[in-house]
Short mmCIF file of C-alpha atoms in Angstrom, two decimals:
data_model
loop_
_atom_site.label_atom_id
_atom_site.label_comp_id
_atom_site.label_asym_id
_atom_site.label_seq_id
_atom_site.Cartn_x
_atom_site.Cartn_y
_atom_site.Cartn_z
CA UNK K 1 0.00 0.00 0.00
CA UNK K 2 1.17 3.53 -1.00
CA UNK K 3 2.55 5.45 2.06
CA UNK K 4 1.19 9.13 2.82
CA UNK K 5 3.68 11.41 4.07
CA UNK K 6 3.51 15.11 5.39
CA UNK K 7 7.02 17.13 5.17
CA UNK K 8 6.86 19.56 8.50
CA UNK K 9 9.47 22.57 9.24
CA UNK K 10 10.41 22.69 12.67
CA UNK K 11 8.70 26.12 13.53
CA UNK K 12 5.37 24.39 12.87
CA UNK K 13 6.09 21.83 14.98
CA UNK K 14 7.14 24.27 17.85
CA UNK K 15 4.97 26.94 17.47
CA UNK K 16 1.30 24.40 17.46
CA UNK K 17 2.79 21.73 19.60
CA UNK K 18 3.94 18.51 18.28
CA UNK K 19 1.49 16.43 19.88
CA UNK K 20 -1.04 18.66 18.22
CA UNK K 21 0.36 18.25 14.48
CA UNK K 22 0.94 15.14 14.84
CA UNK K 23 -2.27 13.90 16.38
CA UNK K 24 -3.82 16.10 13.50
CA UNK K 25 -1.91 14.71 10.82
CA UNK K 26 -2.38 11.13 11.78
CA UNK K 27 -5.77 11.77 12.57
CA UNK K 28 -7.57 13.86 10.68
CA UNK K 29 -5.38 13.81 7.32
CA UNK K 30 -4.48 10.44 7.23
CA UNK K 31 -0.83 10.43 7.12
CA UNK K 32 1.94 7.57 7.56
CA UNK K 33 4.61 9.24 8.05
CA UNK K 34 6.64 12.19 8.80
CA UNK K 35 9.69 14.32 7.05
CA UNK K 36 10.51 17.13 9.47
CA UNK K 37 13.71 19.75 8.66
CA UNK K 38 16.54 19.06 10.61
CA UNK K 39 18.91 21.00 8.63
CA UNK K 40 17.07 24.31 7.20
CA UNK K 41 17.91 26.95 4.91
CA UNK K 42 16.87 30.52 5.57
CA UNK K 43 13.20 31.13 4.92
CA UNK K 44 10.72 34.13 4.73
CA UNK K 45 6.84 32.42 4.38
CA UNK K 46 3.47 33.74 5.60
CA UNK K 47 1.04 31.22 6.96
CA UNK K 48 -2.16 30.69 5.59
CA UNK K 49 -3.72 29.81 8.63
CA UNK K 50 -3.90 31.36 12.09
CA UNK K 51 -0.90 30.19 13.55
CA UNK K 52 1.22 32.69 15.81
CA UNK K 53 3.56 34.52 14.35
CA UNK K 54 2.20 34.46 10.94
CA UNK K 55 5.21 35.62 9.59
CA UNK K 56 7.78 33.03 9.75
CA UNK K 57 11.55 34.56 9.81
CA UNK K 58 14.42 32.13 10.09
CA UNK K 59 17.83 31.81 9.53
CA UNK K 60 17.66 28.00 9.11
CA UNK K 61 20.36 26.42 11.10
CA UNK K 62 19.96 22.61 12.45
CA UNK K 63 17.36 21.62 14.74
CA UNK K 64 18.88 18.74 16.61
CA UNK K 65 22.07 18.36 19.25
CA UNK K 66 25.02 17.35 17.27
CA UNK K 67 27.40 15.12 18.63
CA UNK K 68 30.56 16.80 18.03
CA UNK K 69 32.78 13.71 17.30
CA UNK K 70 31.20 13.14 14.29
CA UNK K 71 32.62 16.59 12.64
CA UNK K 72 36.32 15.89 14.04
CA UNK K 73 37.59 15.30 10.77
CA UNK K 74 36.35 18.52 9.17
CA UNK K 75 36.81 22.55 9.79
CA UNK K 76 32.83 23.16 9.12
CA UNK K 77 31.49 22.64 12.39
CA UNK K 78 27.60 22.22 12.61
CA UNK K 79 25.68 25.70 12.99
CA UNK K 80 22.71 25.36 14.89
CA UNK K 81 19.43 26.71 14.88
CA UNK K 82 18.87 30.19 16.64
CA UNK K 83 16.18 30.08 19.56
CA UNK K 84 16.11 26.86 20.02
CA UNK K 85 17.04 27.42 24.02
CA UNK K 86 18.28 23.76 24.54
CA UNK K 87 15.25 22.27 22.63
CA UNK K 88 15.94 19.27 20.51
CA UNK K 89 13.03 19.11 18.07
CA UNK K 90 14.60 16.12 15.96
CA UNK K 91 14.63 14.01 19.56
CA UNK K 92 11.18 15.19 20.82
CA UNK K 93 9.44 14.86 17.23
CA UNK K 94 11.23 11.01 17.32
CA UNK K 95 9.51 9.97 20.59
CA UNK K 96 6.33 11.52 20.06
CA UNK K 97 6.43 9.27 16.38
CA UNK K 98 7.54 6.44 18.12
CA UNK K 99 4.42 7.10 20.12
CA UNK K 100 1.83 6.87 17.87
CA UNK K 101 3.65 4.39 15.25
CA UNK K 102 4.06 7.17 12.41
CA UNK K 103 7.38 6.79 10.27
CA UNK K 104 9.56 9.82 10.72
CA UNK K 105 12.80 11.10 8.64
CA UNK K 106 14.95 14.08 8.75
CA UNK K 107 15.12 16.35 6.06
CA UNK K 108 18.57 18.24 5.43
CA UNK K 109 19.80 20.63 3.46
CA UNK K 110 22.91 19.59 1.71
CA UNK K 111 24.50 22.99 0.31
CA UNK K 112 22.14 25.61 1.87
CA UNK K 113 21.66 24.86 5.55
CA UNK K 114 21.05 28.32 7.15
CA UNK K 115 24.16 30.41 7.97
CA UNK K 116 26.58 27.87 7.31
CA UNK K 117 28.12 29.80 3.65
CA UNK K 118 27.96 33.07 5.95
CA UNK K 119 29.64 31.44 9.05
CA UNK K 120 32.81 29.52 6.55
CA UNK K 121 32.80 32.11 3.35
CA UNK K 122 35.84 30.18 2.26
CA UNK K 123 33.46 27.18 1.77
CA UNK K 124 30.78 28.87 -0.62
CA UNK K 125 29.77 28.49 -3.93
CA UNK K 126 31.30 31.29 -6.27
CA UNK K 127 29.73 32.42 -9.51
CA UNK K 128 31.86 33.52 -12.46
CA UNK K 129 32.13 36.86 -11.36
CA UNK K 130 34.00 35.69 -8.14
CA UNK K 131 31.13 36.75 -5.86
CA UNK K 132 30.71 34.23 -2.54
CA UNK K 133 27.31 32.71 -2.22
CA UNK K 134 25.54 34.10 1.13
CA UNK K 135 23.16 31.01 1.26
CA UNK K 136 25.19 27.98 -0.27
CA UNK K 137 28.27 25.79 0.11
CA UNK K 138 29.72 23.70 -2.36
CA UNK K 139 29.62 20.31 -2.04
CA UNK K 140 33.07 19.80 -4.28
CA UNK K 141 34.87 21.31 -0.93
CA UNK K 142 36.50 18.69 1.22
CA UNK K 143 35.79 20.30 4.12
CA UNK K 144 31.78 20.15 3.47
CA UNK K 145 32.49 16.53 2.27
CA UNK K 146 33.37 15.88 5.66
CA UNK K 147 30.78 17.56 7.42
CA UNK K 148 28.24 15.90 5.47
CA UNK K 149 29.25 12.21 6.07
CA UNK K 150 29.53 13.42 9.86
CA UNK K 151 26.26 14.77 9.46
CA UNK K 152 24.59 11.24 8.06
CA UNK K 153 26.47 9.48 10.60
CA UNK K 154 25.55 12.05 13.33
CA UNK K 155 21.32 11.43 12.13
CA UNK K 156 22.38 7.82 11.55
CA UNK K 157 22.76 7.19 15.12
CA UNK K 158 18.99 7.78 15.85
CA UNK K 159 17.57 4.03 15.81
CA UNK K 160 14.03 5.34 15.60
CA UNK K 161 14.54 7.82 12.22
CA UNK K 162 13.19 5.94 9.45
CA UNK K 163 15.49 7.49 6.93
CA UNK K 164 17.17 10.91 5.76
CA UNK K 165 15.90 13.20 2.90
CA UNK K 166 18.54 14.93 1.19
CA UNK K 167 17.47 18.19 -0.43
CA UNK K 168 19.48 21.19 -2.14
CA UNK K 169 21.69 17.98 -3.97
CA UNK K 170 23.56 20.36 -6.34
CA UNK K 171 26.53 22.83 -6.49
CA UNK K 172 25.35 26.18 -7.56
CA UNK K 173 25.47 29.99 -6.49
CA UNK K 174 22.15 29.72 -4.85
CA UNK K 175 21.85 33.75 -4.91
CA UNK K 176 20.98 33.18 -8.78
CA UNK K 177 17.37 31.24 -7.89
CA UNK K 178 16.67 33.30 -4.29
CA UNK K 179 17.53 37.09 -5.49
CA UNK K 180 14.46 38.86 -7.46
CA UNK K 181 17.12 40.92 -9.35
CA UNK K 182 14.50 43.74 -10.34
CA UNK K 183 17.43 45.72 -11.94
CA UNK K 184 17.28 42.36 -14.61
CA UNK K 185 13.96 42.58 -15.58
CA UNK K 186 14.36 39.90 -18.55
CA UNK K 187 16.56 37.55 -16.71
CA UNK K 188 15.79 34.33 -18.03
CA UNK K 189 15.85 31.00 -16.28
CA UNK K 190 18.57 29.92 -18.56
CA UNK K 191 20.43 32.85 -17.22
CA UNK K 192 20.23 32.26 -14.25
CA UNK K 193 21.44 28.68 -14.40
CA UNK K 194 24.79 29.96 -16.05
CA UNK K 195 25.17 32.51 -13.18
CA UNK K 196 24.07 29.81 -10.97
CA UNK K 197 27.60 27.55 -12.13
CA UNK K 198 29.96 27.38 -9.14
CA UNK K 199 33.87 28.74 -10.13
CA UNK K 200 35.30 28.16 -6.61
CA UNK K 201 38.33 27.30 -5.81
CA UNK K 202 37.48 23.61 -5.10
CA UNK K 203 35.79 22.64 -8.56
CA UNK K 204 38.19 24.51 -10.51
CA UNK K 205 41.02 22.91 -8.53
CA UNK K 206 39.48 19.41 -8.84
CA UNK K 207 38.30 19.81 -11.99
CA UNK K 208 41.76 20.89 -13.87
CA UNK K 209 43.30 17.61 -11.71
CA UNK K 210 41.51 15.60 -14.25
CA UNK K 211 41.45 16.99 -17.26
CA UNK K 212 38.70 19.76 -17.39
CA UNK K 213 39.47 22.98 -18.60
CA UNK K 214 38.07 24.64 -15.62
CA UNK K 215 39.66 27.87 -16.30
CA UNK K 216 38.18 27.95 -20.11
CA UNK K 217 34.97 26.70 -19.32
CA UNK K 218 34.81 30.20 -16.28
CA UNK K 219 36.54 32.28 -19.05
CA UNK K 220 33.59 31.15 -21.86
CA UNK K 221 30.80 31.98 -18.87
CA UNK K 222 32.47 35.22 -18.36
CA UNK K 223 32.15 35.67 -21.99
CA UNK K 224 28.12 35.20 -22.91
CA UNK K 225 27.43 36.96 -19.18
CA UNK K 226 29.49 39.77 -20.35
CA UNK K 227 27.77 40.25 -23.63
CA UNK K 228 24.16 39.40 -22.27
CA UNK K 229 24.56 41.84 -19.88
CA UNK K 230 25.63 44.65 -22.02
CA UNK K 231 22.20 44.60 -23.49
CA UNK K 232 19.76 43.92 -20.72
CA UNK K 233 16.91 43.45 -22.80
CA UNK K 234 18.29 40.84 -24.48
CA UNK K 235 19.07 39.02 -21.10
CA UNK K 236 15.86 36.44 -21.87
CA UNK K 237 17.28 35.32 -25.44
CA UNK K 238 20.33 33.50 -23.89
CA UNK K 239 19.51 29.43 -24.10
CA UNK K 240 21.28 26.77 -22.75
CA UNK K 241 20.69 24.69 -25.66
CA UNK K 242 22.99 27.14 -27.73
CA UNK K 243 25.94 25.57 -26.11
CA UNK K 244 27.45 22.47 -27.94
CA UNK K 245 27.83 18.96 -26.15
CA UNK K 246 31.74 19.44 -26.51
CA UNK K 247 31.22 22.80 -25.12
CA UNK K 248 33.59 23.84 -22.26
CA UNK K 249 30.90 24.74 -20.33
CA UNK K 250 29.21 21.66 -20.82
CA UNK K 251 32.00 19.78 -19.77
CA UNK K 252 32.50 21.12 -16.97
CA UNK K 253 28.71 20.80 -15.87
CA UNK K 254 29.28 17.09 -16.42
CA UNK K 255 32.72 17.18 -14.08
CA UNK K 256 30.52 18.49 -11.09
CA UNK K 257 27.41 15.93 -11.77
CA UNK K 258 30.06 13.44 -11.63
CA UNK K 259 31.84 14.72 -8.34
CA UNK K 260 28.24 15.29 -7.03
CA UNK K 261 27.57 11.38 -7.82
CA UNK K 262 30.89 10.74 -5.72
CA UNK K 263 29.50 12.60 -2.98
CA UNK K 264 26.50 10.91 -2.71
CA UNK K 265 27.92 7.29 -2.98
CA UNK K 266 29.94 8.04 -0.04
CA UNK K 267 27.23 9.51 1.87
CA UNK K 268 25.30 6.37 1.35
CA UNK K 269 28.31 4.44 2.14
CA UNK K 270 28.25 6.23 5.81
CA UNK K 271 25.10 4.78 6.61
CA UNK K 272 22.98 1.58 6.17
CA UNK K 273 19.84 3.98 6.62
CA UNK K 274 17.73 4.63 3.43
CA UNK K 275 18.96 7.84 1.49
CA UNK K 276 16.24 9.55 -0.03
CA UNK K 277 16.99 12.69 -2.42
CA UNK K 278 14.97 15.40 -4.56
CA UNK K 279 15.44 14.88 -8.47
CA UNK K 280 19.32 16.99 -8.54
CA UNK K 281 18.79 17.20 -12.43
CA UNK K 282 16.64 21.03 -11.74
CA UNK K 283 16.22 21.10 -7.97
CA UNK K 284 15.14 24.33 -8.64
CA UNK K 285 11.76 24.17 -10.86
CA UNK K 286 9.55 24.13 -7.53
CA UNK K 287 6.37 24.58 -10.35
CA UNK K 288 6.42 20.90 -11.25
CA UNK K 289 2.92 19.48 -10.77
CA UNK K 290 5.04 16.39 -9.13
CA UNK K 291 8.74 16.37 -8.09
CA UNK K 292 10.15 13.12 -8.13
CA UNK K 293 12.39 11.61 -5.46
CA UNK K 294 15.18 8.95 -5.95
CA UNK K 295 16.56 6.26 -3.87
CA UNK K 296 20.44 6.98 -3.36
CA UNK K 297 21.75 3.57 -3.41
CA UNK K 298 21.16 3.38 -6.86
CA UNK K 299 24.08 5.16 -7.72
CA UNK K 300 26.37 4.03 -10.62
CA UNK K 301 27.91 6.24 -13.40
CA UNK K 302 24.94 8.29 -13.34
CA UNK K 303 22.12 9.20 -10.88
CA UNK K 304 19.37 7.10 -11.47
CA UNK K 305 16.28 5.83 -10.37
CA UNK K 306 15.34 2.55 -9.71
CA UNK K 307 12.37 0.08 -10.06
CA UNK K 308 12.11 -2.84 -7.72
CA UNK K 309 9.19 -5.05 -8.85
CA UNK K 310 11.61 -7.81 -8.88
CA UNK K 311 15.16 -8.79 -8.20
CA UNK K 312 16.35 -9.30 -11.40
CA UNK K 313 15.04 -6.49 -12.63
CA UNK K 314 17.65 -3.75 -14.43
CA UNK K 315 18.28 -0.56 -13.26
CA UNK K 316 16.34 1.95 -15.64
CA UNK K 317 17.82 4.96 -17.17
CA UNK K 318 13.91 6.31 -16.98
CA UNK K 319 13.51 9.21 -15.50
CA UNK K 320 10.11 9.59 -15.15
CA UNK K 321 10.10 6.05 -12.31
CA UNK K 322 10.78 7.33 -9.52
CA UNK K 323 10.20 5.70 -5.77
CA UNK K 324 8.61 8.82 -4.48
CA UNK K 325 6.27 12.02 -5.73
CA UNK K 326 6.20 15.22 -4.16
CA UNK K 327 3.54 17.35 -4.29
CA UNK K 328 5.00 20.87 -3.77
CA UNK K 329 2.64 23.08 -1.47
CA UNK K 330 2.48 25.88 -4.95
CA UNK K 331 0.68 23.52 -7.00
CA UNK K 332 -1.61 22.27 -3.68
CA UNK K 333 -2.62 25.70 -3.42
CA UNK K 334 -3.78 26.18 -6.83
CA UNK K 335 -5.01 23.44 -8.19
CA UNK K 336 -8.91 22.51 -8.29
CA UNK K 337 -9.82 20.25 -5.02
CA UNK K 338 -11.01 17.26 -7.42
CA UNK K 339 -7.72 17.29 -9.52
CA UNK K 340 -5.39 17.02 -5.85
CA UNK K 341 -7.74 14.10 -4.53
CA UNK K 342 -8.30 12.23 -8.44
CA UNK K 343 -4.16 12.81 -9.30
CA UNK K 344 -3.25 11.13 -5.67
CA UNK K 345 -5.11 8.74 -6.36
CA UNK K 346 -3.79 8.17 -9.76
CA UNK K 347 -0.36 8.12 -8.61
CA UNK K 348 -0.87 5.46 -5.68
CA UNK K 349 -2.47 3.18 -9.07
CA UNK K 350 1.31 3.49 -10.60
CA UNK K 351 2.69 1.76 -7.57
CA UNK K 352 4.76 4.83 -6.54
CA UNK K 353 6.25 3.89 -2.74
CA UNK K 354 5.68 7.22 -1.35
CA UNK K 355 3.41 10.17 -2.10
CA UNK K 356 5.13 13.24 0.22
CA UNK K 357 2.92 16.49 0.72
CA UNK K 358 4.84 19.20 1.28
CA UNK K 359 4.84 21.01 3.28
CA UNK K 360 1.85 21.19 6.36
CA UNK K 361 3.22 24.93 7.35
CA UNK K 362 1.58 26.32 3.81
CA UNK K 363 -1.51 24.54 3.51
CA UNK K 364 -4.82 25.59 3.50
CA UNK K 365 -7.90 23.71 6.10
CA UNK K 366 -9.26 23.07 2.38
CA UNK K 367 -6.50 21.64 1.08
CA UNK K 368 -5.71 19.89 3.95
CA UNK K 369 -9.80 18.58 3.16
CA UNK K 370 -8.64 17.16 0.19
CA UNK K 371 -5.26 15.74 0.97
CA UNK K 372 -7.51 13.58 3.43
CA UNK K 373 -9.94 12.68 0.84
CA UNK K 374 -7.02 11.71 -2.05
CA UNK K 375 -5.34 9.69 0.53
CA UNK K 376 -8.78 7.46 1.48
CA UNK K 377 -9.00 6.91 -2.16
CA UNK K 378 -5.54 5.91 -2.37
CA UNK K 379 -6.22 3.39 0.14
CA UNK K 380 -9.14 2.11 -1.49
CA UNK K 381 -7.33 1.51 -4.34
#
């Protein structure tokens, strides 16, 4: 039977009570299972419904106690959550789970964990222009290697987690997706995804030690920004698919997918819990109807899904199988109430492991209604 999960921030969980979500959630909406933030990024959101503050400021941060031995091997020390005054939401959230026989994971941020590119600037993604991400780290840096398998390890030590949910998988200049840039009034997304490329001193490093011409592949960036943005208006005819498969750029796009596959193998290796991770191939269109999840032991060359009807059944190269859907809270929140409840229950027909609401923070009491109702038809079905 198709599982029913509810992604939760940590603020939501604090600020109603987490017996209260919970019991709600279990109760009323019909939920399995739990994915709570442990590892946030900064976030600015207004709630929909009457929940004090309504205005939700945070600088993201972890929301769990570390245990320090874990991060001995690495300068980037955990950064934890402000205002949490000795609270350990990850531990509580576990018991009170435990409690009521709901599934729970934790839900990190790999690159954009709150504060963390402020607190080690050396550590941060750089664009081509040389300018330090303020919100993410790159994952080609040993040191936030380090910190990550220390991190797995750190959540792996939790007997009662069911799993960890990797999100933010990629190395990019965050600042490209978060900043409006109303002085760029044409930026297109294409743009953005060449500003987003991350020229720090890691991938270039790494990537000239094998062969990629880091330093052409920056200079060739440099080169289209430069002349896009000496005619603004022209900023939304730049498109990716311009660029040739032998083009530097392109090259070294497919040095840090590679080195971001390495990451992740290792990451998996640091734990015999399940490793569960956002689609890394546009982490950033959050206006997908459905955002697939992946299962990170199916790492090889490539990341890939995989499909396990049967044992001998290959590994697919299809995208489009994935073990989990997401159903991001901007499509939830427009969508008619008969297409949420008739394309949940459409997905739980395809066999999909998971379906993950996300997140219980932005959502509505009606769509809330029809999460409930989508789910009892799921489990008709």
């Amino acid at each position: 039977m198709v599982e029913s999960v509810m992604v939760v921030f940590p603020w939501d969980l604090m600020d109603e009570g987490i017996e209260s979500v919970l019991d709600r959630l279990q109760g009323e909406v019909g939920v399995s299972g739990i994915d709570t933030w442990v590892g946030c990024p900064a976030v600015t959101r207004i709630r929909p419904r009457n929940v004090f503050p309504r205005v939700i400021r945070n600088s993201g941060g972890l929301y769990f106690a570390p245990t320090e031995t874990h991060y001995a091997a690495t300068r980037c020390k955990p950064v934890l959550a402000e205002g949490l005054k000795g609270q350990d939401v990850l531990r509580r959230a576990m018991e009170a789970c435990q409690e009521r026989g709901l599934k729970l994971r934790a839900v990190v941020s790999t690159s954009r964990t709150g504060r963390l590119a402020h607190r080690y600037p050396e550590m941060a993604c750089k664009n081509v222009f040389a300018a330090r991400s303020e919100q993410s780290v790159c994952l080609s840096n040993p040191d936030v290697q380090a910190y990550l398998e220390g991190l797995v390890r750190d959540l792996s030590s939790h007997d009662s987690l069911a799993g960890i949910v990797l999100a933010d998988v990629c190395t990019a200049w965050a600042d490209a997706y978060t900043e409006e840039w109303s002085d760029l009034p044409n930026i297109s997304t294409d743009f953005r995804h060449l500003l987003a490329i991350c020229f720090c001193e890691s991938c270039l490093q790494k990537a000239n030690a094998v062969g990629v011409d880091a330093s052409n592949a920056m200079g060739a960036a440099q080169e289209i920004m430069d002349r896009a943005l000496e005619k603004p208006s022209q900023l939304s005819g730049f498109k990716s698919e311009e660029l040739s498969e032998d083009h530097p750029i392109r090259s070294f796009q497919r040095w840090q997918e590679r080195e971001l596959n390495g990451v992740l193998r290792r990451l998996q290796e640091a734990t015999e819990f399940p490793i569960t991770l956002l689609d890394p191939s546009d982490p950033h269109a959050v206006h997908w109807p459905m955002r697939p999840r992946f299962n990170c032991d199916a790492l090889s060359s490539v990341l890939r899904p995989i499909e396990r009807d049967t044992d001998s059944k290959p590994m697919t190269d299809d995208r489009s199988i994935a073990t989990e859907i997401l159903f991001p809270a901007c499509w939830l929140l427009i969508v008619p109430s008969e297409q949420i409840v008739k394309t949940v229950e459409d997905q739980a027909q395809r066999k999909i492991q998971r379906i993950v609401f996300d997140h219980y923070g932005a959502l509505t009491e009606d769509v809330l209604t029809n999460i409930r109702r989508g789910i009892r038809f799921a489990k008709r079905g």
